[in-house]
């Protein structure tokens, strides 16, 4: 279980009364507030603590907030800590821009609106909690993750491996031509070093080849490996020219033109336009987008109307609100409604917009990773690592539930216990990798042989089990016999060897008179299995 720890936040101000006021406003259980009265003290504390957020005054003696923020951005340990400037002076636009350029994520003016401050602080605290949760969840996977990687049972890791292999091939192919051109030009320069005209030609060719290599490397560095495109067969490959797809929801043509002008120089961003909510939802159904830039006033509708409709539709795209109203109360409401960020139109600039887009996408990525880790943890608690069938723990839970239901409502179900015949010989003769392959193939056949509502599991070792809902002993035996025949005919190839095995199966159907307890039912199914084994194996026996 993930342990919740206190989250650290740093307050930096040379006036003790300001520090006291901020601390009183922000103090809540689980939040450790650290205070610094100078830039130098703040830098020292930033190396000592893991801060979720820094609230910093701009005007301080010796070292002001801008200088402190730039130094924090330059240090590897602190470069990702978000900084919000809080100031009563320096309200001019040039100071605001300077604040953002020094690395701040926001700029607030005193007197502070408590609701706005708390909304912004809580957003960064939640992001930090998600980072901590992801880190702890990853740590908790530990040895289990290592085994999953070794067995290549994690679909995520398998796809990543395919992607990287495809990327390696594509990279080698793309780099080969300019590299050969560069090497050839250098060799020609050595051969014709006395011919000045030829040297210029070869130098120019070498420069072009170098520029081509630089371009390829730059594209590789900006690859988003989570974004792939389908390829022939089951492969997914990296698309080298990936772009961030941004949808601007803006009913003002002039404002969209300004936004387009700001982003036109960004080759990595592909900007699209929707002028009302109806068009927006049509776009979202037809295409996938990475970020939505949402105007608040949209004809008869508002951005809040859009946010109310987003959640029920399951749309998980980060939304940045851009509005000309500049109302911080409005910003607080929009963030609470689900927006990832907020920018007044009067503050729009390339640096601010790019930073907001990057932060919104990073937050969404972290949220998805947290959910993925949580899903992996849930799967690990109910799935067998080798076969990906349900494990015995989950099987016992379902068995108890089915038994209780049958006792209460008089319904029926069947329990099937299965054991691979002479499986030990496979391991002894061909090795454990061959045995693992047999178990995985058995699992695949089991899943395809029974109904979707039936629960199939790996019971332990070479033993498997199935719970067949609303099936009497005759129906259960027919289903198990079909699987037995399919398994007997199935050939498993391993290192040139062709392996064919058989399976023995025992079936017990719920009977109110004969199976008084769940233990009775399991014992009866086991008894039927032993009967099948002792009768010559490769058969289905029902304990009637």
Short mmCIF file of C-alpha atoms in Angstrom, two decimals:
data_model
loop_
_atom_site.label_atom_id
_atom_site.label_comp_id
_atom_site.label_asym_id
_atom_site.label_seq_id
_atom_site.Cartn_x
_atom_site.Cartn_y
_atom_site.Cartn_z
CA UNK A 1 0.00 0.00 0.00
CA UNK A 2 1.33 3.45 -0.93
CA UNK A 3 2.36 5.42 2.18
CA UNK A 4 1.45 9.11 2.23
CA UNK A 5 4.32 11.32 3.45
CA UNK A 6 4.40 15.00 4.28
CA UNK A 7 4.98 17.16 1.21
CA UNK A 8 7.52 19.98 1.49
CA UNK A 9 6.86 23.52 0.29
CA UNK A 10 9.36 26.40 0.52
CA UNK A 11 8.38 30.01 1.35
CA UNK A 12 11.04 32.65 0.57
CA UNK A 13 10.63 36.23 1.82
CA UNK A 14 12.92 38.61 3.71
CA UNK A 15 10.01 39.87 5.84
CA UNK A 16 9.03 37.56 8.71
CA UNK A 17 5.45 38.87 8.82
CA UNK A 18 4.94 37.84 5.18
CA UNK A 19 6.28 34.36 5.90
CA UNK A 20 3.97 34.05 8.90
CA UNK A 21 0.91 35.14 6.88
CA UNK A 22 1.64 32.68 4.06
CA UNK A 23 2.31 29.85 6.49
CA UNK A 24 -0.97 30.50 8.30
CA UNK A 25 -2.89 30.51 5.02
CA UNK A 26 -1.30 27.34 3.61
CA UNK A 27 -0.86 25.22 6.72
CA UNK A 28 -2.74 21.94 6.38
CA UNK A 29 -2.15 18.37 7.63
CA UNK A 30 0.43 16.54 5.51
CA UNK A 31 2.15 19.76 4.36
CA UNK A 32 5.60 20.60 5.76
CA UNK A 33 6.24 24.34 5.32
CA UNK A 34 9.91 25.37 5.23
CA UNK A 35 10.82 29.07 5.39
CA UNK A 36 13.82 31.02 4.10
CA UNK A 37 14.56 34.74 4.55
CA UNK A 38 17.05 35.10 1.68
CA UNK A 39 17.95 33.71 -1.70
CA UNK A 40 21.13 32.06 -0.39
CA UNK A 41 19.20 30.30 2.37
CA UNK A 42 16.59 29.17 -0.16
CA UNK A 43 19.28 27.62 -2.40
CA UNK A 44 20.76 25.78 0.56
CA UNK A 45 17.37 24.40 1.64
CA UNK A 46 16.49 23.41 -1.93
CA UNK A 47 19.46 21.02 -1.91
CA UNK A 48 18.40 19.57 1.45
CA UNK A 49 14.65 19.03 0.82
CA UNK A 50 12.52 17.64 -1.98
CA UNK A 51 10.18 20.58 -2.55
CA UNK A 52 6.87 20.29 -4.36
CA UNK A 53 6.69 24.08 -4.84
CA UNK A 54 8.52 27.32 -4.03
CA UNK A 55 6.63 30.57 -3.27
CA UNK A 56 9.21 33.35 -3.57
CA UNK A 57 9.23 37.12 -3.07
CA UNK A 58 10.92 39.05 -5.87
CA UNK A 59 12.40 41.97 -3.93
CA UNK A 60 15.05 40.70 -1.47
CA UNK A 61 18.44 42.09 -0.36
CA UNK A 62 21.73 40.66 -1.73
CA UNK A 63 20.05 38.26 -4.17
CA UNK A 64 16.57 38.93 -5.60
CA UNK A 65 13.99 36.32 -6.57
CA UNK A 66 14.91 36.41 -10.27
CA UNK A 67 18.56 35.55 -9.55
CA UNK A 68 17.58 32.83 -7.08
CA UNK A 69 15.18 31.24 -9.58
CA UNK A 70 17.83 31.26 -12.35
CA UNK A 71 20.34 29.55 -10.04
CA UNK A 72 17.76 26.91 -9.08
CA UNK A 73 17.01 26.28 -12.75
CA UNK A 74 20.72 25.84 -13.41
CA UNK A 75 21.20 23.11 -10.75
CA UNK A 76 20.40 19.52 -11.68
CA UNK A 77 18.84 18.80 -8.26
CA UNK A 78 16.41 21.72 -8.36
CA UNK A 79 15.77 22.51 -12.02
CA UNK A 80 12.33 20.83 -12.03
CA UNK A 81 10.99 22.45 -8.83
CA UNK A 82 8.10 24.81 -9.79
CA UNK A 83 8.46 28.42 -8.60
CA UNK A 84 5.66 30.96 -8.13
CA UNK A 85 6.69 34.60 -7.60
CA UNK A 86 4.66 36.53 -5.01
CA UNK A 87 5.28 40.28 -4.97
CA UNK A 88 3.74 43.61 -4.02
CA UNK A 89 5.91 45.56 -6.48
CA UNK A 90 7.51 44.82 -9.87
CA UNK A 91 4.08 44.66 -11.49
CA UNK A 92 5.20 46.04 -14.83
CA UNK A 93 4.94 43.74 -17.83
CA UNK A 94 8.72 43.69 -18.27
CA UNK A 95 9.14 42.31 -14.72
CA UNK A 96 6.43 39.71 -15.30
CA UNK A 97 8.19 38.54 -18.46
CA UNK A 98 11.52 38.52 -16.64
CA UNK A 99 9.94 36.31 -13.99
CA UNK A 100 8.75 33.79 -16.54
CA UNK A 101 12.09 33.88 -18.36
CA UNK A 102 13.94 33.11 -15.11
CA UNK A 103 11.95 29.89 -14.86
CA UNK A 104 8.84 30.71 -12.79
CA UNK A 105 5.57 28.93 -13.53
CA UNK A 106 3.39 31.78 -12.24
CA UNK A 107 3.50 35.39 -11.03
CA UNK A 108 1.05 36.57 -8.30
CA UNK A 109 0.55 40.08 -6.96
CA UNK A 110 -0.17 41.13 -3.39
CA UNK A 111 -2.64 41.46 -1.79
CA UNK A 112 -3.23 37.80 -2.56
CA UNK A 113 -6.63 36.28 -3.16
CA UNK A 114 -6.65 33.22 -0.84
CA UNK A 115 -8.84 31.15 -3.17
CA UNK A 116 -6.59 31.78 -6.16
CA UNK A 117 -3.42 31.06 -4.21
CA UNK A 118 -4.77 27.85 -2.68
CA UNK A 119 -6.09 26.64 -6.05
CA UNK A 120 -2.71 27.12 -7.72
CA UNK A 121 -0.74 25.67 -4.80
CA UNK A 122 -3.03 22.64 -4.53
CA UNK A 123 -2.61 21.93 -8.25
CA UNK A 124 1.19 21.68 -7.87
CA UNK A 125 0.88 19.70 -4.65
CA UNK A 126 -1.36 17.19 -6.42
CA UNK A 127 1.13 16.89 -9.27
CA UNK A 128 3.91 16.24 -6.74
CA UNK A 129 1.77 13.61 -5.00
CA UNK A 130 1.29 11.86 -8.32
CA UNK A 131 5.06 11.88 -8.90
CA UNK A 132 5.65 10.40 -5.44
CA UNK A 133 2.92 7.82 -5.96
CA UNK A 134 4.44 6.79 -9.28
CA UNK A 135 7.91 6.53 -7.74
CA UNK A 136 6.70 4.47 -4.79
CA UNK A 137 4.52 2.28 -6.95
CA UNK A 138 7.49 1.59 -9.24
CA UNK A 139 9.62 0.71 -6.23
CA UNK A 140 6.94 -1.61 -4.88
CA UNK A 141 6.97 -3.55 -8.15
CA UNK A 142 10.62 -4.40 -7.46
CA UNK A 143 11.48 -8.02 -8.05
CA UNK A 144 8.12 -8.73 -9.63
CA UNK A 145 8.80 -6.22 -12.42
CA UNK A 146 12.21 -7.79 -13.03
CA UNK A 147 10.61 -11.20 -13.51
CA UNK A 148 7.97 -9.76 -15.80
CA UNK A 149 10.69 -8.19 -17.94
CA UNK A 150 12.68 -11.45 -18.05
CA UNK A 151 9.63 -13.41 -19.10
CA UNK A 152 8.50 -10.66 -21.48
CA UNK A 153 4.99 -10.91 -20.11
CA UNK A 154 4.44 -7.21 -19.78
CA UNK A 155 2.67 -5.98 -22.91
CA UNK A 156 4.02 -2.48 -22.35
CA UNK A 157 7.62 -3.70 -22.28
CA UNK A 158 7.08 -5.96 -25.28
CA UNK A 159 5.75 -3.07 -27.35
CA UNK A 160 8.56 -0.81 -26.19
CA UNK A 161 11.12 -3.42 -27.25
CA UNK A 162 9.49 -3.71 -30.68
CA UNK A 163 9.48 0.06 -31.02
CA UNK A 164 13.13 0.42 -30.06
CA UNK A 165 14.15 -2.35 -32.45
CA UNK A 166 12.26 -0.69 -35.27
CA UNK A 167 13.78 2.67 -34.33
CA UNK A 168 17.28 1.20 -34.32
CA UNK A 169 16.77 -0.14 -37.82
CA UNK A 170 15.31 3.12 -39.08
CA UNK A 171 18.08 5.14 -37.46
CA UNK A 172 20.84 2.98 -38.92
CA UNK A 173 19.26 3.22 -42.35
CA UNK A 174 18.83 7.00 -42.21
CA UNK A 175 22.28 7.70 -40.78
CA UNK A 176 24.15 5.37 -43.09
CA UNK A 177 23.90 7.52 -46.23
CA UNK A 178 25.08 10.88 -44.77
CA UNK A 179 27.79 9.13 -42.72
CA UNK A 180 29.19 7.45 -45.83
CA UNK A 181 29.03 10.81 -47.62
CA UNK A 182 30.89 12.52 -44.77
CA UNK A 183 33.60 9.85 -44.66
CA UNK A 184 33.97 9.94 -48.46
CA UNK A 185 34.31 13.73 -48.47
CA UNK A 186 37.01 13.59 -45.80
CA UNK A 187 38.93 10.94 -47.75
CA UNK A 188 38.74 13.03 -50.92
CA UNK A 189 40.00 16.08 -49.02
CA UNK A 190 43.03 14.07 -47.92
CA UNK A 191 43.68 12.85 -51.46
CA UNK A 192 43.30 16.30 -53.06
CA UNK A 193 44.73 18.51 -50.32
CA UNK A 194 46.79 20.45 -52.84
CA UNK A 195 43.81 21.30 -55.07
CA UNK A 196 42.14 24.29 -53.40
CA UNK A 197 39.08 24.31 -55.68
CA UNK A 198 38.38 20.65 -55.05
CA UNK A 199 38.93 21.11 -51.31
CA UNK A 200 36.15 23.73 -51.23
CA UNK A 201 33.79 21.34 -53.03
CA UNK A 202 34.56 18.43 -50.68
CA UNK A 203 34.30 20.69 -47.63
CA UNK A 204 30.87 21.85 -48.79
CA UNK A 205 29.76 18.21 -49.28
CA UNK A 206 31.07 17.33 -45.82
CA UNK A 207 29.13 20.26 -44.33
CA UNK A 208 25.89 19.13 -45.99
CA UNK A 209 26.38 15.56 -44.74
CA UNK A 210 27.07 16.86 -41.21
CA UNK A 211 23.91 19.00 -41.30
CA UNK A 212 21.90 15.97 -42.40
CA UNK A 213 23.30 13.89 -39.52
CA UNK A 214 22.56 16.72 -37.09
CA UNK A 215 18.97 16.91 -38.34
CA UNK A 216 18.43 13.16 -37.86
CA UNK A 217 19.94 13.23 -34.36
CA UNK A 218 17.75 16.22 -33.43
CA UNK A 219 14.63 14.35 -34.56
CA UNK A 220 15.69 11.31 -32.54
CA UNK A 221 16.12 13.43 -29.42
CA UNK A 222 12.57 14.79 -29.75
CA UNK A 223 10.89 11.45 -30.35
CA UNK A 224 7.91 10.75 -28.11
CA UNK A 225 8.28 7.00 -27.73
CA UNK A 226 4.77 6.59 -26.41
CA UNK A 227 3.43 7.68 -29.80
CA UNK A 228 3.69 4.98 -32.46
CA UNK A 229 2.07 4.18 -35.78
CA UNK A 230 0.87 0.75 -37.05
CA UNK A 231 3.20 -1.27 -39.25
CA UNK A 232 2.78 -4.48 -41.25
CA UNK A 233 1.89 -7.39 -38.97
CA UNK A 234 1.66 -6.82 -35.21
CA UNK A 235 4.39 -4.20 -35.06
CA UNK A 236 4.18 -0.58 -33.92
CA UNK A 237 7.00 1.70 -35.05
CA UNK A 238 8.12 5.15 -34.01
CA UNK A 239 7.04 7.97 -36.27
CA UNK A 240 10.11 10.20 -36.57
CA UNK A 241 8.26 13.37 -37.56
CA UNK A 242 5.89 13.34 -34.61
CA UNK A 243 4.18 16.60 -33.76
CA UNK A 244 2.19 17.87 -30.83
CA UNK A 245 -1.37 18.26 -32.11
CA UNK A 246 -3.02 21.30 -30.55
CA UNK A 247 -6.71 22.17 -30.99
CA UNK A 248 -7.57 25.83 -30.47
CA UNK A 249 -11.22 26.37 -29.53
CA UNK A 250 -11.61 30.06 -30.39
CA UNK A 251 -14.55 31.93 -31.94
CA UNK A 252 -12.57 35.14 -32.57
CA UNK A 253 -10.78 34.98 -35.93
CA UNK A 254 -8.28 37.70 -34.99
CA UNK A 255 -7.37 35.98 -31.72
CA UNK A 256 -6.82 32.65 -33.48
CA UNK A 257 -4.64 34.41 -36.09
CA UNK A 258 -2.51 35.83 -33.28
CA UNK A 259 -2.21 32.39 -31.68
CA UNK A 260 -1.25 30.89 -35.03
CA UNK A 261 1.39 33.57 -35.52
CA UNK A 262 2.91 32.80 -32.10
CA UNK A 263 3.10 29.05 -32.78
CA UNK A 264 4.01 29.18 -36.49
CA UNK A 265 7.73 29.09 -35.69
CA UNK A 266 7.34 25.89 -33.66
CA UNK A 267 7.89 23.04 -36.11
CA UNK A 268 6.97 20.46 -33.47
CA UNK A 269 3.44 21.88 -33.03
CA UNK A 270 0.55 21.26 -35.41
CA UNK A 271 -2.25 23.77 -34.74
CA UNK A 272 -5.91 23.08 -35.58
CA UNK A 273 -8.99 25.27 -35.12
CA UNK A 274 -12.57 24.82 -33.90
CA UNK A 275 -14.85 27.84 -33.59
CA UNK A 276 -17.59 26.41 -31.32
CA UNK A 277 -18.36 23.50 -28.98
CA UNK A 278 -20.22 21.43 -31.59
CA UNK A 279 -17.26 21.60 -33.99
CA UNK A 280 -14.89 20.86 -31.12
CA UNK A 281 -16.57 17.59 -30.15
CA UNK A 282 -16.78 16.56 -33.81
CA UNK A 283 -13.03 17.18 -34.12
CA UNK A 284 -12.31 15.18 -30.96
CA UNK A 285 -14.33 12.23 -32.28
CA UNK A 286 -12.57 12.28 -35.65
CA UNK A 287 -8.99 13.03 -34.55
CA UNK A 288 -6.67 12.66 -31.58
CA UNK A 289 -5.18 15.77 -29.97
CA UNK A 290 -2.48 16.29 -27.36
CA UNK A 291 -3.63 19.65 -25.96
CA UNK A 292 -6.73 21.87 -26.15
CA UNK A 293 -6.40 25.67 -25.97
CA UNK A 294 -9.84 26.78 -24.80
CA UNK A 295 -11.28 30.28 -25.01
CA UNK A 296 -13.71 31.02 -22.18
CA UNK A 297 -16.30 32.99 -24.16
CA UNK A 298 -17.63 30.97 -27.11
CA UNK A 299 -20.72 32.67 -28.49
CA UNK A 300 -23.64 31.51 -26.36
CA UNK A 301 -21.46 29.00 -24.50
CA UNK A 302 -18.50 29.25 -22.14
CA UNK A 303 -15.39 27.24 -21.43
CA UNK A 304 -17.07 25.99 -18.26
CA UNK A 305 -19.85 24.47 -20.37
CA UNK A 306 -17.19 22.57 -22.32
CA UNK A 307 -15.44 21.33 -19.15
CA UNK A 308 -18.75 20.03 -17.76
CA UNK A 309 -19.25 17.91 -20.89
CA UNK A 310 -15.69 16.63 -21.11
CA UNK A 311 -15.62 14.29 -18.08
CA UNK A 312 -18.76 12.24 -18.96
CA UNK A 313 -17.38 11.71 -22.48
CA UNK A 314 -14.14 10.24 -21.09
CA UNK A 315 -11.93 12.84 -22.80
CA UNK A 316 -8.51 12.95 -21.10
CA UNK A 317 -6.80 15.70 -23.08
CA UNK A 318 -5.10 18.49 -21.07
CA UNK A 319 -7.02 21.77 -21.41
CA UNK A 320 -5.42 25.22 -21.12
CA UNK A 321 -7.86 28.09 -20.77
CA UNK A 322 -6.97 31.25 -22.72
CA UNK A 323 -9.25 34.21 -22.15
CA UNK A 324 -9.30 37.95 -22.53
CA UNK A 325 -11.20 38.47 -19.28
CA UNK A 326 -8.12 38.06 -17.05
CA UNK A 327 -10.23 37.27 -13.97
CA UNK A 328 -8.30 35.18 -11.44
CA UNK A 329 -11.54 34.07 -9.76
CA UNK A 330 -12.55 32.72 -13.16
CA UNK A 331 -9.15 30.99 -13.43
CA UNK A 332 -9.72 29.31 -10.07
CA UNK A 333 -13.15 28.05 -11.15
CA UNK A 334 -11.81 26.70 -14.44
CA UNK A 335 -8.94 24.85 -12.78
CA UNK A 336 -11.32 23.33 -10.26
CA UNK A 337 -13.57 22.28 -13.14
CA UNK A 338 -10.69 20.33 -14.70
CA UNK A 339 -8.53 22.74 -16.70
CA UNK A 340 -4.77 22.09 -16.57
CA UNK A 341 -3.73 25.73 -16.86
CA UNK A 342 -4.85 29.32 -17.44
CA UNK A 343 -3.33 32.16 -19.50
CA UNK A 344 -4.82 35.68 -19.88
CA UNK A 345 -4.65 36.77 -23.54
CA UNK A 346 -2.76 39.92 -22.57
CA UNK A 347 0.13 37.72 -21.31
CA UNK A 348 0.29 35.47 -24.36
CA UNK A 349 3.82 34.93 -25.60
CA UNK A 350 5.71 32.09 -27.22
CA UNK A 351 7.69 31.15 -24.07
CA UNK A 352 4.65 31.20 -21.75
CA UNK A 353 2.47 29.24 -24.18
CA UNK A 354 5.11 26.58 -24.89
CA UNK A 355 5.82 26.15 -21.18
CA UNK A 356 2.10 25.76 -20.37
CA UNK A 357 1.69 23.18 -23.14
CA UNK A 358 4.69 21.18 -21.92
CA UNK A 359 3.54 21.26 -18.29
CA UNK A 360 -0.03 20.25 -19.19
CA UNK A 361 1.20 17.30 -21.28
CA UNK A 362 3.65 16.22 -18.56
CA UNK A 363 0.91 16.27 -15.92
CA UNK A 364 -1.38 14.18 -18.12
CA UNK A 365 1.44 11.74 -18.89
CA UNK A 366 2.15 11.28 -15.18
CA UNK A 367 -1.52 10.65 -14.46
CA UNK A 368 -1.63 7.98 -17.18
CA UNK A 369 1.54 6.34 -15.85
CA UNK A 370 0.12 6.26 -12.32
CA UNK A 371 -3.01 4.52 -13.64
CA UNK A 372 -0.88 2.08 -15.65
CA UNK A 373 1.19 1.19 -12.59
CA UNK A 374 -1.96 0.78 -10.50
CA UNK A 375 -3.41 -1.50 -13.18
CA UNK A 376 -0.19 -3.52 -13.26
CA UNK A 377 -0.30 -3.89 -9.49
CA UNK A 378 -3.93 -5.02 -9.69
CA UNK A 379 -3.11 -7.50 -12.46
CA UNK A 380 -0.15 -8.85 -10.53
CA UNK A 381 -2.41 -9.59 -7.56
CA UNK A 382 -4.82 -11.63 -9.72
CA UNK A 383 -2.75 -12.90 -12.68
CA UNK A 384 -0.15 -15.63 -13.03
CA UNK A 385 3.13 -14.13 -14.23
CA UNK A 386 3.98 -16.88 -16.73
CA UNK A 387 0.65 -17.77 -18.37
CA UNK A 388 -1.30 -14.54 -17.71
CA UNK A 389 -4.24 -16.69 -16.58
CA UNK A 390 -5.94 -15.85 -13.29
CA UNK A 391 -3.91 -17.07 -10.32
CA UNK A 392 -5.04 -19.36 -7.49
CA UNK A 393 -5.78 -16.46 -5.15
CA UNK A 394 -8.30 -14.92 -7.55
CA UNK A 395 -9.67 -18.35 -8.43
CA UNK A 396 -10.44 -19.07 -4.77
CA UNK A 397 -12.30 -15.75 -4.48
CA UNK A 398 -14.49 -16.54 -7.52
CA UNK A 399 -15.06 -20.10 -6.30
CA UNK A 400 -16.29 -18.85 -2.91
CA UNK A 401 -18.59 -16.35 -4.61
CA UNK A 402 -20.08 -18.98 -6.97
CA UNK A 403 -20.56 -21.46 -4.12
CA UNK A 404 -22.39 -18.85 -1.98
CA UNK A 405 -24.58 -17.86 -4.94
CA UNK A 406 -25.53 -21.49 -5.60
CA UNK A 407 -26.35 -22.05 -1.92
CA UNK A 408 -28.55 -18.96 -1.81
CA UNK A 409 -30.36 -19.13 -5.16
CA UNK A 410 -30.19 -22.83 -6.06
CA UNK A 411 -28.15 -22.21 -9.25
CA UNK A 412 -25.48 -24.62 -10.41
CA UNK A 413 -21.87 -24.49 -11.59
CA UNK A 414 -19.04 -26.93 -12.24
CA UNK A 415 -15.46 -27.08 -11.02
CA UNK A 416 -12.91 -28.66 -13.38
CA UNK A 417 -9.44 -29.67 -12.12
CA UNK A 418 -6.81 -30.41 -14.81
CA UNK A 419 -3.32 -31.88 -14.69
CA UNK A 420 -0.86 -32.27 -17.60
CA UNK A 421 0.21 -35.89 -18.00
CA UNK A 422 3.95 -36.64 -17.62
CA UNK A 423 4.84 -32.95 -17.60
CA UNK A 424 7.96 -33.64 -15.52
CA UNK A 425 9.43 -35.50 -18.47
CA UNK A 426 9.34 -32.30 -20.55
CA UNK A 427 11.44 -30.40 -18.00
CA UNK A 428 13.84 -33.31 -17.47
CA UNK A 429 14.34 -33.98 -21.19
CA UNK A 430 14.08 -30.55 -22.84
CA UNK A 431 14.69 -28.13 -19.97
CA UNK A 432 12.55 -25.63 -18.10
CA UNK A 433 12.22 -23.16 -21.04
CA UNK A 434 10.43 -25.93 -22.93
CA UNK A 435 8.22 -26.55 -19.89
CA UNK A 436 7.38 -22.85 -19.69
CA UNK A 437 6.42 -22.85 -23.37
CA UNK A 438 4.11 -25.84 -22.82
CA UNK A 439 2.39 -24.06 -19.92
CA UNK A 440 1.89 -20.89 -21.97
CA UNK A 441 0.50 -22.84 -24.93
CA UNK A 442 -1.83 -24.72 -22.56
CA UNK A 443 -3.11 -21.40 -21.21
CA UNK A 444 -3.75 -20.11 -24.73
CA UNK A 445 -5.74 -23.22 -25.66
CA UNK A 446 -7.72 -23.09 -22.42
CA UNK A 447 -8.77 -19.48 -23.04
CA UNK A 448 -9.94 -20.29 -26.56
CA UNK A 449 -11.75 -23.50 -25.53
CA UNK A 450 -14.05 -22.17 -22.80
CA UNK A 451 -16.73 -19.49 -22.75
CA UNK A 452 -15.97 -15.85 -21.94
CA UNK A 453 -17.96 -16.05 -18.70
CA UNK A 454 -15.97 -19.06 -17.47
CA UNK A 455 -12.99 -18.46 -15.19
CA UNK A 456 -9.78 -20.30 -16.08
CA UNK A 457 -6.69 -20.23 -13.87
CA UNK A 458 -3.29 -21.73 -13.30
CA UNK A 459 -3.84 -23.63 -10.06
CA UNK A 460 -0.17 -24.41 -9.46
CA UNK A 461 2.73 -26.05 -11.31
CA UNK A 462 1.24 -27.99 -14.22
CA UNK A 463 -2.25 -27.93 -12.69
CA UNK A 464 -5.03 -25.78 -14.14
CA UNK A 465 -8.63 -25.25 -13.09
CA UNK A 466 -11.84 -23.83 -14.53
CA UNK A 467 -15.14 -22.63 -13.08
CA UNK A 468 -17.99 -23.12 -15.53
CA UNK A 469 -20.98 -20.98 -14.60
CA UNK A 470 -24.50 -22.49 -14.91
CA UNK A 471 -23.10 -25.76 -16.30
CA UNK A 472 -24.13 -29.18 -14.99
CA UNK A 473 -21.79 -32.17 -14.96
CA UNK A 474 -22.78 -33.31 -18.46
CA UNK A 475 -22.25 -29.85 -20.01
CA UNK A 476 -18.97 -29.43 -18.14
CA UNK A 477 -17.67 -32.82 -19.27
CA UNK A 478 -18.55 -32.03 -22.90
CA UNK A 479 -16.60 -28.73 -22.73
CA UNK A 480 -13.62 -30.40 -21.03
CA UNK A 481 -13.62 -33.26 -23.54
CA UNK A 482 -13.44 -30.77 -26.42
CA UNK A 483 -10.43 -29.12 -24.78
CA UNK A 484 -8.79 -32.52 -24.07
CA UNK A 485 -9.05 -33.52 -27.75
CA UNK A 486 -7.71 -30.18 -28.97
CA UNK A 487 -4.80 -30.35 -26.54
CA UNK A 488 -3.95 -33.94 -27.51
CA UNK A 489 -3.68 -32.94 -31.20
CA UNK A 490 -1.75 -29.73 -30.53
CA UNK A 491 1.98 -29.78 -31.32
CA UNK A 492 4.39 -27.50 -29.47
CA UNK A 493 7.72 -26.83 -31.17
CA UNK A 494 10.80 -26.00 -29.13
CA UNK A 495 14.42 -25.96 -30.38
CA UNK A 496 13.62 -28.43 -33.14
CA UNK A 497 11.65 -30.77 -30.88
CA UNK A 498 7.94 -31.41 -31.48
CA UNK A 499 6.14 -31.93 -28.17
CA UNK A 500 2.68 -33.47 -27.79
CA UNK A 501 1.13 -33.96 -24.38
CA UNK A 502 -2.18 -35.09 -22.91
CA UNK A 503 -4.27 -33.86 -20.00
CA UNK A 504 -6.37 -35.54 -17.32
CA UNK A 505 -9.47 -33.72 -16.03
CA UNK A 506 -11.77 -34.20 -13.05
CA UNK A 507 -15.20 -32.51 -12.90
CA UNK A 508 -17.47 -31.82 -9.93
CA UNK A 509 -20.81 -30.00 -10.22
CA UNK A 510 -22.40 -28.22 -7.26
CA UNK A 511 -24.82 -30.52 -5.49
CA UNK A 512 -26.61 -29.23 -2.40
CA UNK A 513 -26.84 -32.75 -0.93
CA UNK A 514 -23.30 -33.98 -1.67
CA UNK A 515 -21.25 -30.76 -1.46
CA UNK A 516 -22.13 -29.23 1.89
CA UNK A 517 -19.03 -27.04 1.97
CA UNK A 518 -16.65 -25.50 -0.52
CA UNK A 519 -13.91 -27.83 0.74
CA UNK A 520 -16.17 -30.80 -0.10
CA UNK A 521 -16.50 -29.58 -3.67
CA UNK A 522 -12.75 -29.09 -4.16
CA UNK A 523 -12.08 -32.51 -2.62
CA UNK A 524 -14.64 -34.14 -4.95
CA UNK A 525 -13.12 -32.50 -8.05
CA UNK A 526 -9.64 -33.64 -6.94
CA UNK A 527 -10.98 -37.14 -6.41
CA UNK A 528 -12.38 -37.19 -9.96
CA UNK A 529 -8.99 -36.00 -11.29
CA UNK A 530 -7.13 -38.78 -9.46
CA UNK A 531 -9.64 -41.24 -10.85
CA UNK A 532 -8.87 -40.01 -14.39
CA UNK A 533 -5.13 -40.38 -13.71
CA UNK A 534 -5.45 -43.87 -12.26
CA UNK A 535 -7.68 -44.98 -15.14
CA UNK A 536 -4.94 -44.45 -17.72
CA UNK A 537 -4.72 -40.64 -18.02
CA UNK A 538 -5.80 -38.52 -21.01
CA UNK A 539 -9.46 -38.57 -20.08
CA UNK A 540 -12.28 -36.61 -18.42
CA UNK A 541 -13.99 -38.05 -15.34
CA UNK A 542 -17.09 -36.56 -13.70
CA UNK A 543 -17.59 -37.29 -9.99
CA UNK A 544 -21.28 -38.24 -10.12
#
